Short mmCIF file of C-alpha atoms in Angstrom, two decimals:
data_model
loop_
_atom_site.label_atom_id
_atom_site.label_comp_id
_atom_site.label_asym_id
_atom_site.label_seq_id
_atom_site.Cartn_x
_atom_site.Cartn_y
_atom_site.Cartn_z
CA MET A 1 -255.46 55.12 -10.72
CA GLU A 2 -253.13 54.92 -7.73
CA PHE A 3 -249.46 54.37 -8.55
CA ALA A 4 -247.82 56.98 -6.31
CA SER A 5 -246.31 54.53 -3.82
CA ASP A 6 -246.76 51.14 -2.21
CA ASN A 7 -247.13 53.11 1.03
CA THR A 8 -250.57 54.31 -0.11
CA ALA A 9 -252.03 50.79 -0.22
CA GLY A 10 -253.19 50.43 3.38
CA VAL A 11 -253.04 47.30 5.53
CA HIS A 12 -253.65 43.74 4.40
CA PRO A 13 -256.84 42.33 6.00
CA ALA A 14 -254.95 39.41 7.57
CA ILE A 15 -252.60 41.81 9.31
CA MET A 16 -255.45 44.03 10.45
CA ALA A 17 -257.18 40.94 11.85
CA ALA A 18 -253.99 39.97 13.68
CA LEU A 19 -253.83 43.44 15.25
CA ALA A 20 -257.44 43.14 16.40
CA LEU A 21 -256.73 39.74 17.93
CA ALA A 22 -253.63 41.06 19.70
CA ASN A 23 -255.78 43.85 21.11
CA GLU A 24 -257.87 41.45 23.18
CA GLY A 25 -256.82 41.52 26.82
CA PRO A 26 -253.53 42.50 28.46
CA ALA A 27 -250.07 41.46 27.29
CA PRO A 28 -246.49 41.94 28.48
CA SER A 29 -244.86 45.12 27.21
CA TYR A 30 -241.50 46.33 25.90
CA GLY A 31 -240.87 43.29 23.69
CA ALA A 32 -241.73 40.61 26.23
CA ASP A 33 -245.00 39.68 24.49
CA PRO A 34 -245.51 36.36 22.66
CA TRP A 35 -246.23 38.06 19.31
CA SER A 36 -242.79 39.65 19.20
CA ALA A 37 -241.17 36.33 20.06
CA ARG A 38 -243.20 34.62 17.35
CA ALA A 39 -242.19 37.25 14.79
CA ALA A 40 -238.51 36.93 15.65
CA GLN A 41 -238.64 33.15 15.30
CA ALA A 42 -240.50 33.45 12.00
CA LEU A 43 -237.72 35.65 10.66
CA ARG A 44 -235.11 33.14 11.81
CA ASP A 45 -237.04 30.46 9.97
CA VAL A 46 -237.22 32.56 6.80
CA PHE A 47 -233.48 33.19 6.84
CA GLU A 48 -232.51 29.72 8.10
CA THR A 49 -230.17 31.06 10.77
CA GLU A 50 -230.12 32.16 14.40
CA ALA A 51 -230.33 35.87 13.72
CA ARG A 52 -231.01 38.50 16.36
CA VAL A 53 -234.14 40.49 15.57
CA PHE A 54 -235.32 43.94 16.69
CA LEU A 55 -238.67 45.38 15.63
CA VAL A 56 -239.07 49.11 15.03
CA ALA A 57 -241.81 51.25 13.54
CA THR A 58 -240.10 52.89 10.55
CA GLY A 59 -237.58 52.14 7.85
CA THR A 60 -235.55 55.26 8.58
CA ALA A 61 -235.12 54.16 12.19
CA ALA A 62 -234.20 50.65 11.10
CA ASN A 63 -231.58 51.84 8.62
CA ALA A 64 -230.04 54.50 10.83
CA LEU A 65 -229.92 52.34 13.94
CA ALA A 66 -228.49 49.40 12.01
CA LEU A 67 -225.68 51.56 10.68
CA SER A 68 -224.97 52.85 14.18
CA ALA A 69 -223.93 49.31 15.08
CA LEU A 70 -221.57 49.06 12.09
CA THR A 71 -219.57 52.27 12.12
CA PRO A 72 -217.92 54.50 14.71
CA ALA A 73 -218.67 58.20 14.68
CA TYR A 74 -215.42 58.77 12.77
CA GLY A 75 -216.26 56.18 10.12
CA THR A 76 -217.82 56.33 6.69
CA VAL A 77 -220.46 54.18 5.02
CA PHE A 78 -220.38 53.69 1.26
CA CYS A 79 -223.81 53.79 -0.37
CA HIS A 80 -225.39 54.70 -3.69
CA ARG A 81 -226.06 58.39 -4.11
CA ASP A 82 -229.69 57.61 -5.03
CA SER A 83 -230.16 55.50 -1.90
CA HIS A 84 -232.87 56.23 0.63
CA LEU A 85 -230.09 56.59 3.21
CA ASN A 86 -228.66 59.51 1.30
CA THR A 87 -231.70 61.22 -0.19
CA ASP A 88 -234.70 60.59 2.06
CA GLU A 89 -233.67 60.18 5.70
CA CYS A 90 -233.02 63.79 6.77
CA GLY A 91 -229.55 63.04 8.13
CA ALA A 92 -230.80 60.26 10.43
CA PRO A 93 -227.91 57.91 9.56
CA GLU A 94 -225.41 60.62 10.44
CA PHE A 95 -227.35 61.50 13.59
CA PHE A 96 -227.70 57.98 14.97
CA THR A 97 -224.10 57.06 14.15
CA GLY A 98 -222.91 60.12 16.04
CA GLY A 99 -221.60 61.87 12.96
CA ALA A 100 -220.36 59.16 10.61
CA LYS A 101 -220.18 60.21 6.98
CA LEU A 102 -222.03 58.76 4.00
CA THR A 103 -219.73 58.42 1.00
CA THR A 104 -221.89 58.17 -2.09
CA LEU A 105 -221.28 56.06 -5.18
CA ALA A 106 -222.52 56.05 -8.76
CA GLY A 107 -224.00 53.05 -10.53
CA PHE A 108 -226.75 52.35 -13.04
CA GLY A 109 -230.23 51.96 -11.64
CA GLY A 110 -229.29 52.55 -8.03
CA LYS A 111 -226.96 49.55 -7.80
CA VAL A 112 -223.36 49.71 -6.64
CA SER A 113 -220.52 47.51 -7.83
CA VAL A 114 -217.27 46.29 -6.35
CA ASP A 115 -215.36 48.45 -8.83
CA GLU A 116 -217.20 51.57 -7.70
CA ILE A 117 -216.67 50.77 -4.01
CA GLU A 118 -212.97 50.16 -4.63
CA ARG A 119 -212.59 53.37 -6.62
CA SER A 120 -214.03 55.36 -3.74
CA ARG A 121 -212.36 53.44 -0.91
CA ARG A 122 -208.94 54.03 -2.41
CA ASP A 123 -209.44 57.76 -1.92
CA PHE A 124 -209.23 57.16 1.84
CA ARG A 125 -205.44 57.03 2.12
CA ARG A 126 -204.64 59.71 4.66
CA GLY A 127 -205.28 57.86 7.90
CA PHE A 128 -206.91 59.85 10.67
CA HIS A 129 -207.16 62.95 8.47
CA GLN A 130 -210.13 61.26 6.80
CA GLN A 131 -213.01 59.09 7.92
CA MET A 132 -212.31 55.40 8.44
CA PRO A 133 -214.02 53.15 5.88
CA ALA A 134 -216.40 51.07 7.98
CA ALA A 135 -219.32 49.68 6.00
CA VAL A 136 -221.15 49.37 2.70
CA SER A 137 -224.93 49.67 2.34
CA ILE A 138 -226.86 48.28 -0.63
CA THR A 139 -230.58 48.54 -1.33
CA GLN A 140 -232.57 45.43 -2.31
CA ALA A 141 -234.49 46.17 -4.52
CA SER A 142 -232.71 49.38 -5.48
CA GLU A 143 -234.32 52.81 -5.48
CA LEU A 144 -234.87 52.39 -9.21
CA GLY A 145 -236.36 48.93 -8.83
CA LEU A 146 -233.40 46.76 -9.83
CA VAL A 147 -232.66 43.50 -8.04
CA TYR A 148 -229.22 42.30 -6.97
CA ALA A 149 -228.69 38.64 -7.83
CA ALA A 150 -227.21 36.48 -5.08
CA GLU A 151 -223.93 36.41 -7.01
CA GLU A 152 -223.78 40.21 -7.07
CA VAL A 153 -224.39 40.44 -3.34
CA GLY A 154 -221.77 37.74 -2.86
CA GLU A 155 -219.16 39.72 -4.79
CA ILE A 156 -219.80 42.78 -2.65
CA GLY A 157 -219.80 40.65 0.51
CA ALA A 158 -216.46 39.07 -0.39
CA TYR A 159 -214.98 42.49 -1.09
CA CYS A 160 -216.19 43.77 2.27
CA ARG A 161 -214.66 40.81 4.08
CA ALA A 162 -211.34 41.32 2.29
CA HIS A 163 -211.20 44.98 3.29
CA GLY A 164 -212.59 44.90 6.82
CA LEU A 165 -215.96 46.44 5.95
CA LYS A 166 -219.38 45.46 7.25
CA LEU A 167 -222.24 44.98 4.80
CA HIS A 168 -225.71 46.40 5.41
CA MET A 169 -228.75 45.76 3.24
CA ASP A 170 -231.70 48.14 3.10
CA GLY A 171 -234.49 45.65 2.42
CA ALA A 172 -237.49 47.97 2.46
CA ARG A 173 -238.65 46.08 -0.65
CA PHE A 174 -236.80 42.84 0.08
CA ALA A 175 -239.99 40.82 -0.43
CA ASN A 176 -240.30 42.16 -3.97
CA ALA A 177 -236.64 41.43 -4.66
CA LEU A 178 -236.92 37.90 -3.33
CA ALA A 179 -240.11 37.26 -5.29
CA ALA A 180 -238.25 38.30 -8.44
CA SER A 181 -235.30 36.03 -7.65
CA ASN A 182 -234.71 32.31 -7.86
CA ALA A 183 -232.62 32.49 -4.69
CA SER A 184 -233.59 31.86 -1.08
CA ALA A 185 -233.74 34.60 1.53
CA ALA A 186 -230.56 33.18 3.04
CA ASP A 187 -228.78 33.15 -0.34
CA LEU A 188 -229.57 36.82 -0.89
CA THR A 189 -228.35 37.89 2.55
CA TRP A 190 -226.08 36.23 5.09
CA ARG A 191 -224.79 33.48 2.82
CA ALA A 192 -223.65 36.26 0.49
CA GLY A 193 -221.96 38.18 3.31
CA VAL A 194 -224.65 40.55 4.59
CA ASP A 195 -224.04 41.33 8.28
CA VAL A 196 -227.26 43.17 9.09
CA MET A 197 -230.36 44.12 7.15
CA THR A 198 -233.47 46.21 7.37
CA PHE A 199 -236.35 43.84 6.63
CA GLY A 200 -239.30 45.82 5.35
CA ALA A 201 -242.98 45.07 5.84
CA THR A 202 -244.76 48.43 5.77
CA LYS A 203 -244.62 48.87 1.98
CA ASN A 204 -245.96 45.35 1.43
CA GLY A 205 -249.09 45.19 3.56
CA ALA A 206 -248.17 45.96 7.17
CA MET A 207 -249.42 49.00 9.07
CA GLY A 208 -246.00 50.09 10.29
CA VAL A 209 -243.25 47.65 11.25
CA GLU A 210 -239.72 46.91 10.08
CA ALA A 211 -237.13 44.53 11.49
CA VAL A 212 -233.42 45.02 12.04
CA VAL A 213 -232.00 41.54 11.48
CA PHE A 214 -228.45 40.83 12.63
CA PHE A 215 -226.88 37.83 10.91
CA ASP A 216 -223.71 38.45 12.93
CA PRO A 217 -225.13 38.27 16.47
CA ALA A 218 -222.08 39.93 18.02
CA LEU A 219 -222.94 43.16 16.22
CA ALA A 220 -226.23 43.28 18.12
CA ASP A 221 -224.61 43.54 21.55
CA HIS A 222 -226.24 46.47 23.37
CA PHE A 223 -228.39 47.22 20.31
CA ASP A 224 -231.44 47.34 22.56
CA TYR A 225 -229.88 50.41 24.21
CA ARG A 226 -229.49 52.04 20.79
CA VAL A 227 -233.13 51.35 19.98
CA LYS A 228 -234.27 52.77 23.32
CA ARG A 229 -232.10 55.86 22.98
CA GLY A 230 -233.51 56.28 19.49
CA ALA A 231 -237.06 56.33 20.91
CA HIS A 232 -238.08 53.14 19.11
CA VAL A 233 -238.73 50.81 22.01
CA ILE A 234 -242.52 50.61 21.72
CA SER A 235 -244.20 49.93 25.05
CA LYS A 236 -247.15 48.09 23.46
CA SER A 237 -244.77 45.99 21.42
CA ARG A 238 -247.35 43.31 20.71
CA PHE A 239 -248.72 45.51 17.92
CA LEU A 240 -245.38 45.40 16.11
CA GLY A 241 -244.96 41.69 16.72
CA ALA A 242 -248.50 40.86 15.64
CA GLN A 243 -247.98 42.65 12.33
CA MET A 244 -244.70 40.94 11.54
CA ALA A 245 -245.89 37.49 12.60
CA ALA A 246 -249.01 37.77 10.42
CA TYR A 247 -246.97 39.19 7.54
CA LEU A 248 -244.75 36.11 7.50
CA GLU A 249 -247.44 33.53 8.21
CA ASN A 250 -248.25 31.14 5.36
CA GLY A 251 -246.10 33.12 2.93
CA LEU A 252 -248.37 36.19 2.90
CA TRP A 253 -245.41 38.51 2.41
CA LEU A 254 -244.29 36.73 -0.75
CA ASP A 255 -247.82 36.42 -2.11
CA ASN A 256 -248.23 40.18 -1.70
CA ALA A 257 -244.90 40.86 -3.38
CA ARG A 258 -245.56 38.50 -6.28
CA HIS A 259 -248.84 40.25 -7.00
CA ALA A 260 -247.23 43.70 -6.87
CA ASN A 261 -244.42 42.56 -9.16
CA ALA A 262 -246.87 41.01 -11.61
CA MET A 263 -248.88 44.22 -11.77
CA ALA A 264 -245.70 46.23 -12.40
CA ALA A 265 -244.71 43.86 -15.21
CA ARG A 266 -248.19 44.25 -16.73
CA LEU A 267 -247.96 48.02 -16.49
CA ALA A 268 -244.47 48.13 -18.00
CA ALA A 269 -245.49 45.91 -20.91
CA GLY A 270 -248.48 48.11 -21.63
CA LEU A 271 -246.57 51.38 -21.45
CA ALA A 272 -243.82 50.00 -23.69
CA GLY A 273 -246.37 49.82 -26.50
CA VAL A 274 -247.43 53.46 -26.21
CA PRO A 275 -245.80 55.71 -28.85
CA GLY A 276 -243.22 58.05 -27.38
CA VAL A 277 -242.84 56.19 -24.08
CA ALA A 278 -239.42 54.82 -23.09
CA LEU A 279 -238.57 52.50 -20.19
CA PRO A 280 -234.90 53.24 -19.46
CA VAL A 281 -234.71 50.95 -16.42
CA PRO A 282 -235.86 47.31 -16.56
CA THR A 283 -238.89 46.53 -14.41
CA GLN A 284 -237.66 43.80 -12.07
CA ALA A 285 -239.70 44.34 -8.91
CA ASN A 286 -242.78 46.49 -8.27
CA GLU A 287 -241.63 49.86 -9.63
CA VAL A 288 -241.93 51.12 -13.19
CA PHE A 289 -239.75 54.00 -14.37
CA ALA A 290 -240.73 55.64 -17.63
CA ILE A 291 -239.89 58.65 -19.76
CA LEU A 292 -243.15 60.18 -20.98
CA PRO A 293 -243.75 62.96 -23.46
CA ARG A 294 -244.85 65.84 -21.25
CA PRO A 295 -248.25 66.19 -22.97
CA LEU A 296 -248.90 62.52 -22.15
CA HIS A 297 -247.82 63.07 -18.54
CA ASP A 298 -250.17 66.04 -18.28
CA ALA A 299 -253.02 64.05 -19.81
CA LEU A 300 -252.53 61.14 -17.41
CA GLN A 301 -252.47 63.48 -14.43
CA ALA A 302 -255.65 65.15 -15.66
CA ALA A 303 -257.27 61.72 -16.06
CA GLY A 304 -256.63 60.98 -12.38
CA ALA A 305 -253.44 58.95 -12.51
CA HIS A 306 -251.40 59.38 -9.32
CA TYR A 307 -247.63 58.90 -9.61
CA TYR A 308 -244.50 60.97 -9.12
CA GLU A 309 -242.05 62.74 -11.35
CA TRP A 310 -238.71 61.40 -10.20
CA PRO A 311 -235.34 63.13 -9.77
CA ARG A 312 -232.67 61.84 -12.14
CA LEU A 313 -229.82 61.99 -9.60
CA ALA A 314 -227.04 59.51 -10.45
CA SER A 315 -229.07 56.74 -11.99
CA GLY A 316 -226.79 56.61 -15.01
CA LEU A 317 -229.50 57.68 -17.44
CA ALA A 318 -229.04 60.21 -20.21
CA PRO A 319 -230.54 63.66 -19.70
CA ILE A 320 -234.10 64.18 -20.91
CA GLY A 321 -235.62 67.15 -22.67
CA ALA A 322 -237.87 69.83 -21.23
CA ASP A 323 -240.71 68.26 -23.21
CA GLN A 324 -240.34 64.95 -21.33
CA ALA A 325 -241.08 63.70 -17.81
CA PHE A 326 -239.20 60.95 -15.97
CA VAL A 327 -241.76 59.27 -13.72
CA ARG A 328 -242.06 56.48 -11.18
CA MET A 329 -245.15 54.29 -10.93
CA VAL A 330 -245.40 51.79 -8.07
CA CYS A 331 -247.66 48.77 -7.78
CA SER A 332 -248.72 47.19 -4.49
CA PHE A 333 -250.41 44.10 -3.13
CA ARG A 334 -253.71 45.94 -3.66
CA THR A 335 -253.18 47.06 -7.24
CA ASP A 336 -256.07 45.83 -9.38
CA PRO A 337 -255.35 44.60 -12.92
CA ALA A 338 -258.25 46.75 -14.10
CA GLU A 339 -256.52 49.82 -12.67
CA VAL A 340 -253.37 48.97 -14.59
CA ASP A 341 -255.33 48.48 -17.79
CA GLN A 342 -257.17 51.77 -17.20
CA LEU A 343 -253.89 53.70 -17.07
CA ILE A 344 -252.57 51.95 -20.18
CA ALA A 345 -255.80 52.72 -22.03
CA ALA A 346 -255.63 56.36 -20.96
CA ALA A 347 -252.04 56.57 -22.22
CA ARG A 348 -252.96 55.05 -25.57
CA ALA A 349 -255.94 57.36 -25.94
CA ALA A 350 -253.80 60.41 -25.19
CA ARG A 351 -251.31 59.42 -27.90
CA ALA A 352 -253.90 58.45 -30.50
#
């Protein structure tokens, strides 16, 4: 019963086949290959705009390099305190920006609001004695699986424009967010004021590729130098391009995300009916967060269920007791309905 992460799911067969096909014969290197060009155009088609696209191998590189184009070394980036930028990137944003500061914000479920940004920004009143507010970063879907509606992104985008801030979106699970939304990819990003985003693929069926997508092309000037200096110019670039092109072809990325979301909804519905289980965060994408009685948690682990206990951080949830466990369960494009039902049955049996 594998629910530890969508990173454990492996590679979709169509993407693996695309890699094998790209492996036949020689190809131009350092981004000059046709697969990379095809992937970039596919992303422009998805977002309905002439974005500038850079492929890298990891989400941390994509996030940190993107921010380096938005803030000077003496700037600050506002982000949620639960964000991957702040909790899981080992100082990479600060490193690649040359020392810019992350100013962290509260907000239920990993989402930030205009009010919270304003409350924090107003603390920066002392000119050059403090960092210069430069950008805001939001995560779509959030670290606790919540989805920003297009209107919410638009409110943040309008605020950023009014106060001279750039807006970055960490879209490691953007496919899951979009699949849960009635909006278009464009509506959730540049039409709402997003300047640059990290477009994730690895968690949703790719082997290892993310895209930095600049909706404001001017911000991408000299970005290729940043990528090279950051050691993310891949010489055999066709293997990044082939992944991304196959990921986007015929809507595979959204099919994968819809399946993962559906499995998470099935899991959440089943767990909600187990005595003693609480779901403090709505399941909107492919992550389920639950508070389990600790004996149930222990029983599920003993039965072979793989998932993580999760740090509470600033998610806005009330403290739990020592006899409880706050856990994250993640579904992927490969999650089998039978596996979901097996975990639910194990939970019910343990509480019988």
